[in-house]
Amino acid sequence: MTLENKIINLKQSAILDHEIIVKLSNFEDFYKTFGRFEHFFISKSFLEKILYLKNQVIENPNSFILNSSTLRFVLETLIHSKLFLMEEKYIYTFFYSIYSEQIKKCENFISRLEYEIQLIDKYKIEEENTKPDKTNLSNNSEEDIQKYFNKIKKIEREIDARAEKELTIFWGDFKNMGYFLQKSLMEEQLLQKYESQLQHLQHLKNKKQEELFKKENLKVLFNFTNEDDVFNKLKETRRTWKTKAEVTSLEKEYELVYEITSASLHSTSYSIITNSETNEQEQIFALELICKYSKEITENLLQFLEFDRYSKIEVVNI
């Protein structure tokens, strides 16, 4: 089959995905009513994400990196979809992990910000300590005064040159603002912003913890004993993608896709030496697998949602 035919197939697949998403959206209230909102939200979100990626590939079928990253994402989603069917707890550990992940991300930003504050403070102190002595400067000639300020500028340029080599993300325009002002900005605005965000996230997590502890189905499923152990019990046992692939009988697919995509997505001799645009055979291969995997994902998710049963429920207006 030609590349053009594969792109046509992918377009048709995207149209079907869109129709399913629209139809599924009409049943959100039903899933909430029957206590399966987590199932609905994650399934719909996966379908929407895959549709978005398909459309990106259709618009840019020659992109080596886009094809590889999309193929990898779709395979990982296929693994998720099979785990949803196989393990009753998996949907909940997956869905509620967002609370802990957001907090961890915010904590990492704060840790990085605190590190950069210490770093910029080091340069601020160095700049202050290396300034030449200005005692009796008022008694010197205008030429001496100019030499003094030229020396200060030279020292500042040398310190700034070293500071510029630091790998930072929060320093902003420190050269024009100065170390003192930039440090104050980081401490009084950025740090307070992230600390406030962290408190808000922790509040949301605590509130959700109280709510989940009251859900009888989760209390039985995860054996909650008190509110404080809710998220500990919801935490999934850490498994690599390889292990998950083996559990879902997708180890051969994992080996194939990861071998190909890792070589192109990482900084390897293969990714540097080969053309950034795939050849036609590689494009056909990627599009074929994306279509096949996504079709199985849709089937798995609809089975997981028991969509055939729910879609037969009719809304009666009284």
PDB file of C-alpha atoms in Angstrom:
ATOM      1  CA  MET A   1       0.000   0.000   0.000  1.00  0.00           C
ATOM      2  CA  THR A   2       1.275   3.473  -0.860  1.00  0.00           C
ATOM      3  CA  LEU A   3       1.949   6.302   1.560  1.00  0.00           C
ATOM      4  CA  GLU A   4      -0.956   8.239   0.100  1.00  0.00           C
ATOM      5  CA  ASN A   5      -3.307   5.360   0.921  1.00  0.00           C
ATOM      6  CA  LYS A   6      -1.972   5.182   4.479  1.00  0.00           C
ATOM      7  CA  ILE A   7      -2.636   8.891   4.975  1.00  0.00           C
ATOM      8  CA  ILE A   8      -6.192   8.399   3.650  1.00  0.00           C
ATOM      9  CA  ASN A   9      -6.653   5.545   6.144  1.00  0.00           C
ATOM     10  CA  LEU A  10      -5.379   7.745   8.957  1.00  0.00           C
ATOM     11  CA  LYS A  11      -7.804  10.521   7.959  1.00  0.00           C
ATOM     12  CA  GLN A  12     -10.709   8.056   7.967  1.00  0.00           C
ATOM     13  CA  SER A  13      -9.567   6.782  11.341  1.00  0.00           C
ATOM     14  CA  ALA A  14      -9.503  10.359  12.677  1.00  0.00           C
ATOM     15  CA  ILE A  15     -13.056  10.967  11.420  1.00  0.00           C
ATOM     16  CA  LEU A  16     -14.295   7.852  13.248  1.00  0.00           C
ATOM     17  CA  ASP A  17     -12.451   8.925  16.413  1.00  0.00           C
ATOM     18  CA  HIS A  18     -14.165  12.311  16.283  1.00  0.00           C
ATOM     19  CA  GLU A  19     -17.590  10.716  15.880  1.00  0.00           C
ATOM     20  CA  ILE A  20     -16.986   8.414  18.851  1.00  0.00           C
ATOM     21  CA  ILE A  21     -15.796  11.305  21.039  1.00  0.00           C
ATOM     22  CA  VAL A  22     -18.898  13.360  20.176  1.00  0.00           C
ATOM     23  CA  LYS A  23     -21.186  10.427  20.917  1.00  0.00           C
ATOM     24  CA  LEU A  24     -19.355   9.576  24.137  1.00  0.00           C
ATOM     25  CA  SER A  25     -19.581  13.199  25.350  1.00  0.00           C
ATOM     26  CA  ASN A  26     -23.368  12.907  25.492  1.00  0.00           C
ATOM     27  CA  PHE A  27     -23.111  10.291  28.247  1.00  0.00           C
ATOM     28  CA  GLU A  28     -20.936  12.153  30.745  1.00  0.00           C
ATOM     29  CA  ASP A  29     -23.804  12.602  33.215  1.00  0.00           C
ATOM     30  CA  PHE A  30     -24.635   8.887  33.068  1.00  0.00           C
ATOM     31  CA  TYR A  31     -21.092   7.911  34.021  1.00  0.00           C
ATOM     32  CA  LYS A  32     -21.131  10.432  36.872  1.00  0.00           C
ATOM     33  CA  THR A  33     -24.458   9.052  38.081  1.00  0.00           C
ATOM     34  CA  PHE A  34     -23.186   5.478  38.069  1.00  0.00           C
ATOM     35  CA  GLY A  35     -19.955   6.384  39.861  1.00  0.00           C
ATOM     36  CA  ARG A  36     -17.706   5.881  36.855  1.00  0.00           C
ATOM     37  CA  PHE A  37     -16.570   9.408  36.097  1.00  0.00           C
ATOM     38  CA  GLU A  38     -12.900   8.410  36.374  1.00  0.00           C
ATOM     39  CA  HIS A  39     -13.434   5.797  33.673  1.00  0.00           C
ATOM     40  CA  PHE A  40     -15.242   8.262  31.412  1.00  0.00           C
ATOM     41  CA  PHE A  41     -12.835  11.173  31.853  1.00  0.00           C
ATOM     42  CA  ILE A  42      -9.618   9.219  31.260  1.00  0.00           C
ATOM     43  CA  SER A  43     -11.021   7.287  28.290  1.00  0.00           C
ATOM     44  CA  LYS A  44     -12.348  10.413  26.595  1.00  0.00           C
ATOM     45  CA  SER A  45      -9.096  12.285  27.297  1.00  0.00           C
ATOM     46  CA  PHE A  46      -7.050   9.504  25.699  1.00  0.00           C
ATOM     47  CA  LEU A  47      -9.265   9.454  22.622  1.00  0.00           C
ATOM     48  CA  GLU A  48      -9.022  13.239  22.277  1.00  0.00           C
ATOM     49  CA  LYS A  49      -5.240  13.190  22.643  1.00  0.00           C
ATOM     50  CA  ILE A  50      -4.828  10.478  20.016  1.00  0.00           C
ATOM     51  CA  LEU A  51      -7.141  12.341  17.641  1.00  0.00           C
ATOM     52  CA  TYR A  52      -5.040  15.472  18.094  1.00  0.00           C
ATOM     53  CA  LEU A  53      -1.823  13.558  17.372  1.00  0.00           C
ATOM     54  CA  LYS A  54      -3.332  11.874  14.308  1.00  0.00           C
ATOM     55  CA  ASN A  55      -4.252  15.276  12.891  1.00  0.00           C
ATOM     56  CA  GLN A  56      -0.699  16.491  13.548  1.00  0.00           C
ATOM     57  CA  VAL A  57       0.730  13.497  11.678  1.00  0.00           C
ATOM     58  CA  ILE A  58      -1.717  14.012   8.783  1.00  0.00           C
ATOM     59  CA  GLU A  59      -0.537  17.624   8.445  1.00  0.00           C
ATOM     60  CA  ASN A  60       3.162  16.699   8.807  1.00  0.00           C
ATOM     61  CA  PRO A  61       3.565  13.100   7.579  1.00  0.00           C
ATOM     62  CA  ASN A  62       7.278  13.586   6.797  1.00  0.00           C
ATOM     63  CA  SER A  63       8.308  14.558  10.328  1.00  0.00           C
ATOM     64  CA  PHE A  64      10.602  11.851  11.660  1.00  0.00           C
ATOM     65  CA  ILE A  65      10.368  12.976  15.285  1.00  0.00           C
ATOM     66  CA  LEU A  66       6.582  13.558  15.203  1.00  0.00           C
ATOM     67  CA  ASN A  67       5.941  10.096  13.739  1.00  0.00           C
ATOM     68  CA  SER A  68       8.216   8.455  16.315  1.00  0.00           C
ATOM     69  CA  SER A  69       6.811  10.298  19.339  1.00  0.00           C
ATOM     70  CA  THR A  70       3.210   9.695  18.223  1.00  0.00           C
ATOM     71  CA  LEU A  71       3.859   5.994  17.661  1.00  0.00           C
ATOM     72  CA  ARG A  72       5.421   5.695  21.102  1.00  0.00           C
ATOM     73  CA  PHE A  73       2.567   7.557  22.792  1.00  0.00           C
ATOM     74  CA  VAL A  74      -0.039   5.405  21.049  1.00  0.00           C
ATOM     75  CA  LEU A  75       1.697   2.180  22.078  1.00  0.00           C
ATOM     76  CA  GLU A  76       1.879   3.344  25.710  1.00  0.00           C
ATOM     77  CA  THR A  77      -1.812   4.246  25.558  1.00  0.00           C
ATOM     78  CA  LEU A  78      -2.563   0.770  24.215  1.00  0.00           C
ATOM     79  CA  ILE A  79      -0.763  -0.677  27.242  1.00  0.00           C
ATOM     80  CA  HIS A  80      -2.820   1.565  29.553  1.00  0.00           C
ATOM     81  CA  SER A  81      -6.065   0.528  27.859  1.00  0.00           C
ATOM     82  CA  LYS A  82      -5.314  -3.162  28.377  1.00  0.00           C
ATOM     83  CA  LEU A  83      -4.369  -2.588  32.024  1.00  0.00           C
ATOM     84  CA  PHE A  84      -7.692  -0.812  32.561  1.00  0.00           C
ATOM     85  CA  LEU A  85      -9.423  -4.010  31.461  1.00  0.00           C
ATOM     86  CA  MET A  86      -7.159  -6.352  33.405  1.00  0.00           C
ATOM     87  CA  GLU A  87      -6.734  -4.574  36.747  1.00  0.00           C
ATOM     88  CA  GLU A  88      -9.696  -3.071  38.576  1.00  0.00           C
ATOM     89  CA  LYS A  89      -7.503  -0.719  40.639  1.00  0.00           C
ATOM     90  CA  TYR A  90      -5.510   0.660  37.736  1.00  0.00           C
ATOM     91  CA  ILE A  91      -7.978   3.348  36.612  1.00  0.00           C
ATOM     92  CA  TYR A  92      -8.045   4.839  40.120  1.00  0.00           C
ATOM     93  CA  THR A  93      -4.281   4.780  40.680  1.00  0.00           C
ATOM     94  CA  PHE A  94      -3.855   6.358  37.228  1.00  0.00           C
ATOM     95  CA  PHE A  95      -6.564   9.008  37.655  1.00  0.00           C
ATOM     96  CA  TYR A  96      -5.708  10.164  41.166  1.00  0.00           C
ATOM     97  CA  SER A  97      -1.936  10.147  40.685  1.00  0.00           C
ATOM     98  CA  ILE A  98      -2.331  13.643  39.206  1.00  0.00           C
ATOM     99  CA  TYR A  99      -2.651  15.126  42.715  1.00  0.00           C
ATOM    100  CA  SER A 100       0.699  13.782  43.901  1.00  0.00           C
ATOM    101  CA  GLU A 101       2.365  14.492  40.541  1.00  0.00           C
ATOM    102  CA  GLN A 102       1.292  18.154  40.554  1.00  0.00           C
ATOM    103  CA  ILE A 103       2.604  18.597  44.093  1.00  0.00           C
ATOM    104  CA  LYS A 104       5.894  16.919  43.207  1.00  0.00           C
ATOM    105  CA  LYS A 105       6.276  19.136  40.139  1.00  0.00           C
ATOM    106  CA  CYS A 106       5.624  22.266  42.205  1.00  0.00           C
ATOM    107  CA  GLU A 107       8.077  21.122  44.898  1.00  0.00           C
ATOM    108  CA  ASN A 108      10.711  20.576  42.207  1.00  0.00           C
ATOM    109  CA  PHE A 109      10.197  24.116  40.912  1.00  0.00           C
ATOM    110  CA  ILE A 110      10.566  25.516  44.434  1.00  0.00           C
ATOM    111  CA  SER A 111      13.713  23.460  45.018  1.00  0.00           C
ATOM    112  CA  ARG A 112      15.179  24.711  41.754  1.00  0.00           C
ATOM    113  CA  LEU A 113      14.220  28.305  42.541  1.00  0.00           C
ATOM    114  CA  GLU A 114      15.843  28.120  45.989  1.00  0.00           C
ATOM    115  CA  TYR A 115      19.001  26.721  44.387  1.00  0.00           C
ATOM    116  CA  GLU A 116      19.115  29.582  41.871  1.00  0.00           C
ATOM    117  CA  ILE A 117      18.548  32.151  44.642  1.00  0.00           C
ATOM    118  CA  GLN A 118      21.594  30.768  46.466  1.00  0.00           C
ATOM    119  CA  LEU A 119      23.531  30.829  43.193  1.00  0.00           C
ATOM    120  CA  ILE A 120      22.671  34.427  42.332  1.00  0.00           C
ATOM    121  CA  ASP A 121      23.472  35.416  45.920  1.00  0.00           C
ATOM    122  CA  LYS A 122      26.972  33.996  45.412  1.00  0.00           C
ATOM    123  CA  TYR A 123      27.543  36.283  42.427  1.00  0.00           C
ATOM    124  CA  LYS A 124      25.988  39.237  44.267  1.00  0.00           C
ATOM    125  CA  ILE A 125      28.424  38.777  47.172  1.00  0.00           C
ATOM    126  CA  GLU A 126      31.344  38.262  44.797  1.00  0.00           C
ATOM    127  CA  GLU A 127      30.508  41.471  42.952  1.00  0.00           C
ATOM    128  CA  GLU A 128      30.345  43.416  46.226  1.00  0.00           C
ATOM    129  CA  ASN A 129      33.616  41.948  47.556  1.00  0.00           C
ATOM    130  CA  THR A 130      35.673  42.498  44.411  1.00  0.00           C
ATOM    131  CA  LYS A 131      34.913  46.169  43.925  1.00  0.00           C
ATOM    132  CA  PRO A 132      38.102  48.270  44.175  1.00  0.00           C
ATOM    133  CA  ASP A 133      38.642  50.437  47.240  1.00  0.00           C
ATOM    134  CA  LYS A 134      37.170  53.900  46.774  1.00  0.00           C
ATOM    135  CA  THR A 135      38.767  55.494  49.863  1.00  0.00           C
ATOM    136  CA  ASN A 136      39.849  59.077  49.150  1.00  0.00           C
ATOM    137  CA  LEU A 137      38.388  58.802  45.663  1.00  0.00           C
ATOM    138  CA  SER A 138      37.054  62.342  46.012  1.00  0.00           C
ATOM    139  CA  ASN A 139      40.639  63.644  46.134  1.00  0.00           C
ATOM    140  CA  ASN A 140      41.615  61.975  42.853  1.00  0.00           C
ATOM    141  CA  SER A 141      41.606  63.513  39.408  1.00  0.00           C
ATOM    142  CA  GLU A 142      38.772  63.070  36.971  1.00  0.00           C
ATOM    143  CA  GLU A 143      40.988  60.644  35.037  1.00  0.00           C
ATOM    144  CA  ASP A 144      41.522  58.489  38.142  1.00  0.00           C
ATOM    145  CA  ILE A 145      37.803  58.476  38.855  1.00  0.00           C
ATOM    146  CA  GLN A 146      37.123  57.326  35.288  1.00  0.00           C
ATOM    147  CA  LYS A 147      39.727  54.577  35.656  1.00  0.00           C
ATOM    148  CA  TYR A 148      38.031  53.488  38.869  1.00  0.00           C
ATOM    149  CA  PHE A 149      34.632  53.131  37.210  1.00  0.00           C
ATOM    150  CA  ASN A 150      36.148  51.414  34.175  1.00  0.00           C
ATOM    151  CA  LYS A 151      37.700  48.876  36.541  1.00  0.00           C
ATOM    152  CA  ILE A 152      34.310  48.292  38.174  1.00  0.00           C
ATOM    153  CA  LYS A 153      32.695  47.723  34.762  1.00  0.00           C
ATOM    154  CA  LYS A 154      35.430  45.269  33.811  1.00  0.00           C
ATOM    155  CA  ILE A 155      34.906  43.294  37.032  1.00  0.00           C
ATOM    156  CA  GLU A 156      31.138  43.289  36.482  1.00  0.00           C
ATOM    157  CA  ARG A 157      31.551  42.061  32.896  1.00  0.00           C
ATOM    158  CA  GLU A 158      33.822  39.223  34.041  1.00  0.00           C
ATOM    159  CA  ILE A 159      31.382  38.156  36.768  1.00  0.00           C
ATOM    160  CA  ASP A 160      28.406  38.448  34.390  1.00  0.00           C
ATOM    161  CA  ALA A 161      30.230  36.312  31.802  1.00  0.00           C
ATOM    162  CA  ARG A 162      30.684  33.527  34.357  1.00  0.00           C
ATOM    163  CA  ALA A 163      27.121  33.909  35.596  1.00  0.00           C
ATOM    164  CA  GLU A 164      25.764  33.626  32.050  1.00  0.00           C
ATOM    165  CA  LYS A 165      27.285  30.145  31.786  1.00  0.00           C
ATOM    166  CA  GLU A 166      25.182  28.906  34.707  1.00  0.00           C
ATOM    167  CA  LEU A 167      22.220  26.756  33.639  1.00  0.00           C
ATOM    168  CA  THR A 168      19.368  28.817  35.045  1.00  0.00           C
ATOM    169  CA  ILE A 169      15.681  29.299  34.267  1.00  0.00           C
ATOM    170  CA  PHE A 170      14.610  31.958  36.799  1.00  0.00           C
ATOM    171  CA  TRP A 171      17.318  34.618  36.483  1.00  0.00           C
ATOM    172  CA  GLY A 172      15.572  36.633  33.797  1.00  0.00           C
ATOM    173  CA  ASP A 173      17.403  39.806  32.675  1.00  0.00           C
ATOM    174  CA  PHE A 174      19.824  39.778  35.621  1.00  0.00           C
ATOM    175  CA  LYS A 175      22.513  41.719  33.713  1.00  0.00           C
ATOM    176  CA  ASN A 176      20.320  44.814  33.386  1.00  0.00           C
ATOM    177  CA  MET A 177      18.389  44.387  36.634  1.00  0.00           C
ATOM    178  CA  GLY A 178      21.439  43.558  38.760  1.00  0.00           C
ATOM    179  CA  TYR A 179      21.926  40.652  41.142  1.00  0.00           C
ATOM    180  CA  PHE A 180      20.330  42.363  44.141  1.00  0.00           C
ATOM    181  CA  LEU A 181      17.102  43.308  42.359  1.00  0.00           C
ATOM    182  CA  GLN A 182      16.825  39.969  40.547  1.00  0.00           C
ATOM    183  CA  LYS A 183      17.316  38.071  43.814  1.00  0.00           C
ATOM    184  CA  SER A 184      14.606  40.200  45.480  1.00  0.00           C
ATOM    185  CA  LEU A 185      12.239  39.484  42.573  1.00  0.00           C
ATOM    186  CA  MET A 186      12.863  35.750  42.854  1.00  0.00           C
ATOM    187  CA  GLU A 187      12.350  35.695  46.635  1.00  0.00           C
ATOM    188  CA  GLU A 188       9.429  38.088  46.969  1.00  0.00           C
ATOM    189  CA  GLN A 189       7.449  37.221  43.851  1.00  0.00           C
ATOM    190  CA  LEU A 190       8.393  33.929  42.229  1.00  0.00           C
ATOM    191  CA  LEU A 191       9.071  31.936  45.395  1.00  0.00           C
ATOM    192  CA  GLN A 192       5.928  33.222  47.099  1.00  0.00           C
ATOM    193  CA  LYS A 193       3.922  32.404  43.971  1.00  0.00           C
ATOM    194  CA  TYR A 194       5.072  28.775  43.883  1.00  0.00           C
ATOM    195  CA  GLU A 195       4.757  28.327  47.656  1.00  0.00           C
ATOM    196  CA  SER A 196       1.190  29.639  47.463  1.00  0.00           C
ATOM    197  CA  GLN A 197       0.471  27.272  44.576  1.00  0.00           C
ATOM    198  CA  LEU A 198       1.906  24.362  46.576  1.00  0.00           C
ATOM    199  CA  GLN A 199      -0.346  25.155  49.527  1.00  0.00           C
ATOM    200  CA  HIS A 200      -3.352  25.278  47.186  1.00  0.00           C
ATOM    201  CA  LEU A 201      -2.447  21.904  45.645  1.00  0.00           C
ATOM    202  CA  GLN A 202      -1.989  20.338  49.075  1.00  0.00           C
ATOM    203  CA  HIS A 203      -5.379  21.738  50.118  1.00  0.00           C
ATOM    204  CA  LEU A 204      -7.011  20.192  47.024  1.00  0.00           C
ATOM    205  CA  LYS A 205      -5.326  16.873  47.732  1.00  0.00           C
ATOM    206  CA  ASN A 206      -6.504  16.880  51.367  1.00  0.00           C
ATOM    207  CA  LYS A 207     -10.026  17.755  50.279  1.00  0.00           C
ATOM    208  CA  LYS A 208     -10.013  14.959  47.692  1.00  0.00           C
ATOM    209  CA  GLN A 209      -8.615  12.591  50.322  1.00  0.00           C
ATOM    210  CA  GLU A 210     -11.616  13.245  52.574  1.00  0.00           C
ATOM    211  CA  GLU A 211     -13.976  12.737  49.637  1.00  0.00           C
ATOM    212  CA  LEU A 212     -12.399   9.460  48.515  1.00  0.00           C
ATOM    213  CA  PHE A 213     -12.390   7.993  52.015  1.00  0.00           C
ATOM    214  CA  LYS A 214     -16.174   8.292  52.036  1.00  0.00           C
ATOM    215  CA  LYS A 215     -16.559   6.276  48.810  1.00  0.00           C
ATOM    216  CA  GLU A 216     -17.492   2.777  49.882  1.00  0.00           C
ATOM    217  CA  ASN A 217     -16.417   1.093  46.642  1.00  0.00           C
ATOM    218  CA  LEU A 218     -12.895   2.552  46.939  1.00  0.00           C
ATOM    219  CA  LYS A 219     -12.696   1.902  50.659  1.00  0.00           C
ATOM    220  CA  VAL A 220     -13.374  -1.779  50.031  1.00  0.00           C
ATOM    221  CA  LEU A 221     -11.222  -2.033  46.895  1.00  0.00           C
ATOM    222  CA  PHE A 222      -8.146  -0.389  48.446  1.00  0.00           C
ATOM    223  CA  ASN A 223      -8.824  -1.287  52.087  1.00  0.00           C
ATOM    224  CA  PHE A 224      -8.687   2.291  53.364  1.00  0.00           C
ATOM    225  CA  THR A 225      -8.349   2.350  57.164  1.00  0.00           C
ATOM    226  CA  ASN A 226      -8.163   6.123  57.655  1.00  0.00           C
ATOM    227  CA  GLU A 227      -8.087   9.307  55.598  1.00  0.00           C
ATOM    228  CA  ASP A 228      -4.325   9.738  55.879  1.00  0.00           C
ATOM    229  CA  ASP A 229      -3.528   6.507  54.056  1.00  0.00           C
ATOM    230  CA  VAL A 230      -5.828   7.132  51.070  1.00  0.00           C
ATOM    231  CA  PHE A 231      -3.164   8.350  48.653  1.00  0.00           C
ATOM    232  CA  ASN A 232      -0.608   5.860  49.924  1.00  0.00           C
ATOM    233  CA  LYS A 233      -3.004   3.054  49.086  1.00  0.00           C
ATOM    234  CA  LEU A 234      -3.837   4.654  45.720  1.00  0.00           C
ATOM    235  CA  LYS A 235      -0.171   4.822  44.768  1.00  0.00           C
ATOM    236  CA  GLU A 236       0.658   2.293  42.075  1.00  0.00           C
ATOM    237  CA  THR A 237       3.542  -0.106  42.589  1.00  0.00           C
ATOM    238  CA  ARG A 238       6.264   1.269  40.345  1.00  0.00           C
ATOM    239  CA  ARG A 239       6.550  -0.694  37.095  1.00  0.00           C
ATOM    240  CA  THR A 240       8.627   0.004  34.024  1.00  0.00           C
ATOM    241  CA  TRP A 241       7.020   0.227  30.602  1.00  0.00           C
ATOM    242  CA  LYS A 242       8.743  -3.033  29.731  1.00  0.00           C
ATOM    243  CA  THR A 243       7.093  -4.763  32.702  1.00  0.00           C
ATOM    244  CA  LYS A 244       3.692  -3.312  31.806  1.00  0.00           C
ATOM    245  CA  ALA A 245       4.152  -4.471  28.221  1.00  0.00           C
ATOM    246  CA  GLU A 246       4.929  -7.985  29.429  1.00  0.00           C
ATOM    247  CA  VAL A 247       1.864  -8.024  31.707  1.00  0.00           C
ATOM    248  CA  THR A 248      -0.356  -7.011  28.781  1.00  0.00           C
ATOM    249  CA  SER A 249       1.325  -9.420  26.302  1.00  0.00           C
ATOM    250  CA  LEU A 250       2.669  -6.509  24.272  1.00  0.00           C
ATOM    251  CA  GLU A 251       6.355  -7.151  24.887  1.00  0.00           C
ATOM    252  CA  LYS A 252       7.074  -7.786  21.183  1.00  0.00           C
ATOM    253  CA  GLU A 253       5.406  -4.516  20.243  1.00  0.00           C
ATOM    254  CA  TYR A 254       7.321  -2.748  22.998  1.00  0.00           C
ATOM    255  CA  GLU A 255      10.658  -4.128  21.788  1.00  0.00           C
ATOM    256  CA  LEU A 256       9.936  -3.109  18.207  1.00  0.00           C
ATOM    257  CA  VAL A 257       8.591   0.392  18.862  1.00  0.00           C
ATOM    258  CA  TYR A 258      11.051   1.344  21.589  1.00  0.00           C
ATOM    259  CA  GLU A 259      14.023   0.184  19.525  1.00  0.00           C
ATOM    260  CA  ILE A 260      12.943   2.349  16.602  1.00  0.00           C
ATOM    261  CA  THR A 261      11.687   5.412  18.485  1.00  0.00           C
ATOM    262  CA  SER A 262      14.504   5.550  21.040  1.00  0.00           C
ATOM    263  CA  ALA A 263      17.046   5.714  18.235  1.00  0.00           C
ATOM    264  CA  SER A 264      15.255   8.685  16.678  1.00  0.00           C
ATOM    265  CA  LEU A 265      14.046  10.590  19.769  1.00  0.00           C
ATOM    266  CA  HIS A 266      17.319  10.488  21.715  1.00  0.00           C
ATOM    267  CA  SER A 267      20.619  12.086  20.843  1.00  0.00           C
ATOM    268  CA  THR A 268      22.211   9.105  19.110  1.00  0.00           C
ATOM    269  CA  SER A 269      24.411   8.700  16.060  1.00  0.00           C
ATOM    270  CA  TYR A 270      21.341   7.348  14.221  1.00  0.00           C
ATOM    271  CA  SER A 271      19.210  10.426  14.935  1.00  0.00           C
ATOM    272  CA  ILE A 272      22.044  12.821  14.040  1.00  0.00           C
ATOM    273  CA  ILE A 273      23.274  11.130  10.874  1.00  0.00           C
ATOM    274  CA  THR A 274      19.924  10.140   9.367  1.00  0.00           C
ATOM    275  CA  ASN A 275      17.672  12.641   7.642  1.00  0.00           C
ATOM    276  CA  SER A 276      15.179  14.475   9.844  1.00  0.00           C
ATOM    277  CA  GLU A 277      12.506  13.468   7.343  1.00  0.00           C
ATOM    278  CA  THR A 278      11.572   9.793   7.161  1.00  0.00           C
ATOM    279  CA  ASN A 279      11.747   7.819   3.957  1.00  0.00           C
ATOM    280  CA  GLU A 280       8.495   6.514   2.489  1.00  0.00           C
ATOM    281  CA  GLN A 281       8.838   3.005   3.894  1.00  0.00           C
ATOM    282  CA  GLU A 282       9.383   4.334   7.434  1.00  0.00           C
ATOM    283  CA  GLN A 283       6.352   6.604   7.064  1.00  0.00           C
ATOM    284  CA  ILE A 284       4.160   3.709   5.907  1.00  0.00           C
ATOM    285  CA  PHE A 285       5.399   1.584   8.804  1.00  0.00           C
ATOM    286  CA  ALA A 286       4.659   4.287  11.414  1.00  0.00           C
ATOM    287  CA  LEU A 287       1.221   5.174  10.033  1.00  0.00           C
ATOM    288  CA  GLU A 288       0.264   1.491   9.813  1.00  0.00           C
ATOM    289  CA  LEU A 289       1.071   0.879  13.472  1.00  0.00           C
ATOM    290  CA  ILE A 290      -0.567   4.132  14.633  1.00  0.00           C
ATOM    291  CA  CYS A 291      -3.806   3.099  12.883  1.00  0.00           C
ATOM    292  CA  LYS A 292      -3.706  -0.471  14.202  1.00  0.00           C
ATOM    293  CA  TYR A 293      -2.854   0.468  17.775  1.00  0.00           C
ATOM    294  CA  SER A 294      -5.409   3.289  17.933  1.00  0.00           C
ATOM    295  CA  LYS A 295      -8.161   1.015  16.615  1.00  0.00           C
ATOM    296  CA  GLU A 296      -7.455  -1.474  19.392  1.00  0.00           C
ATOM    297  CA  ILE A 297      -7.273   1.344  21.961  1.00  0.00           C
ATOM    298  CA  THR A 298     -10.740   2.544  20.972  1.00  0.00           C
ATOM    299  CA  GLU A 299     -12.149  -0.975  21.196  1.00  0.00           C
ATOM    300  CA  ASN A 300     -10.542  -1.511  24.610  1.00  0.00           C
ATOM    301  CA  LEU A 301     -11.751   1.800  26.018  1.00  0.00           C
ATOM    302  CA  LEU A 302     -15.316   1.316  24.806  1.00  0.00           C
ATOM    303  CA  GLN A 303     -15.308  -2.161  26.346  1.00  0.00           C
ATOM    304  CA  PHE A 304     -13.849  -0.713  29.538  1.00  0.00           C
ATOM    305  CA  LEU A 305     -16.652   1.868  29.608  1.00  0.00           C
ATOM    306  CA  GLU A 306     -19.291  -0.771  28.787  1.00  0.00           C
ATOM    307  CA  PHE A 307     -20.382   1.747  26.210  1.00  0.00           C
ATOM    308  CA  ASP A 308     -22.737  -0.611  24.371  1.00  0.00           C
ATOM    309  CA  ARG A 309     -24.788  -0.951  27.553  1.00  0.00           C
ATOM    310  CA  TYR A 310     -24.744   2.717  28.533  1.00  0.00           C
ATOM    311  CA  SER A 311     -25.421   3.966  24.998  1.00  0.00           C
ATOM    312  CA  LYS A 312     -28.732   2.059  24.986  1.00  0.00           C
ATOM    313  CA  ILE A 313     -30.016   4.123  27.888  1.00  0.00           C
ATOM    314  CA  GLU A 314     -32.494   6.666  26.612  1.00  0.00           C
ATOM    315  CA  VAL A 315     -33.158  10.021  28.167  1.00  0.00           C
ATOM    316  CA  VAL A 316     -36.835  10.394  29.019  1.00  0.00           C
ATOM    317  CA  ASN A 317     -38.128  13.945  29.336  1.00  0.00           C
ATOM    318  CA  ILE A 318     -40.900  14.145  31.905  1.00  0.00           C
TER     319      ILE A 318
END
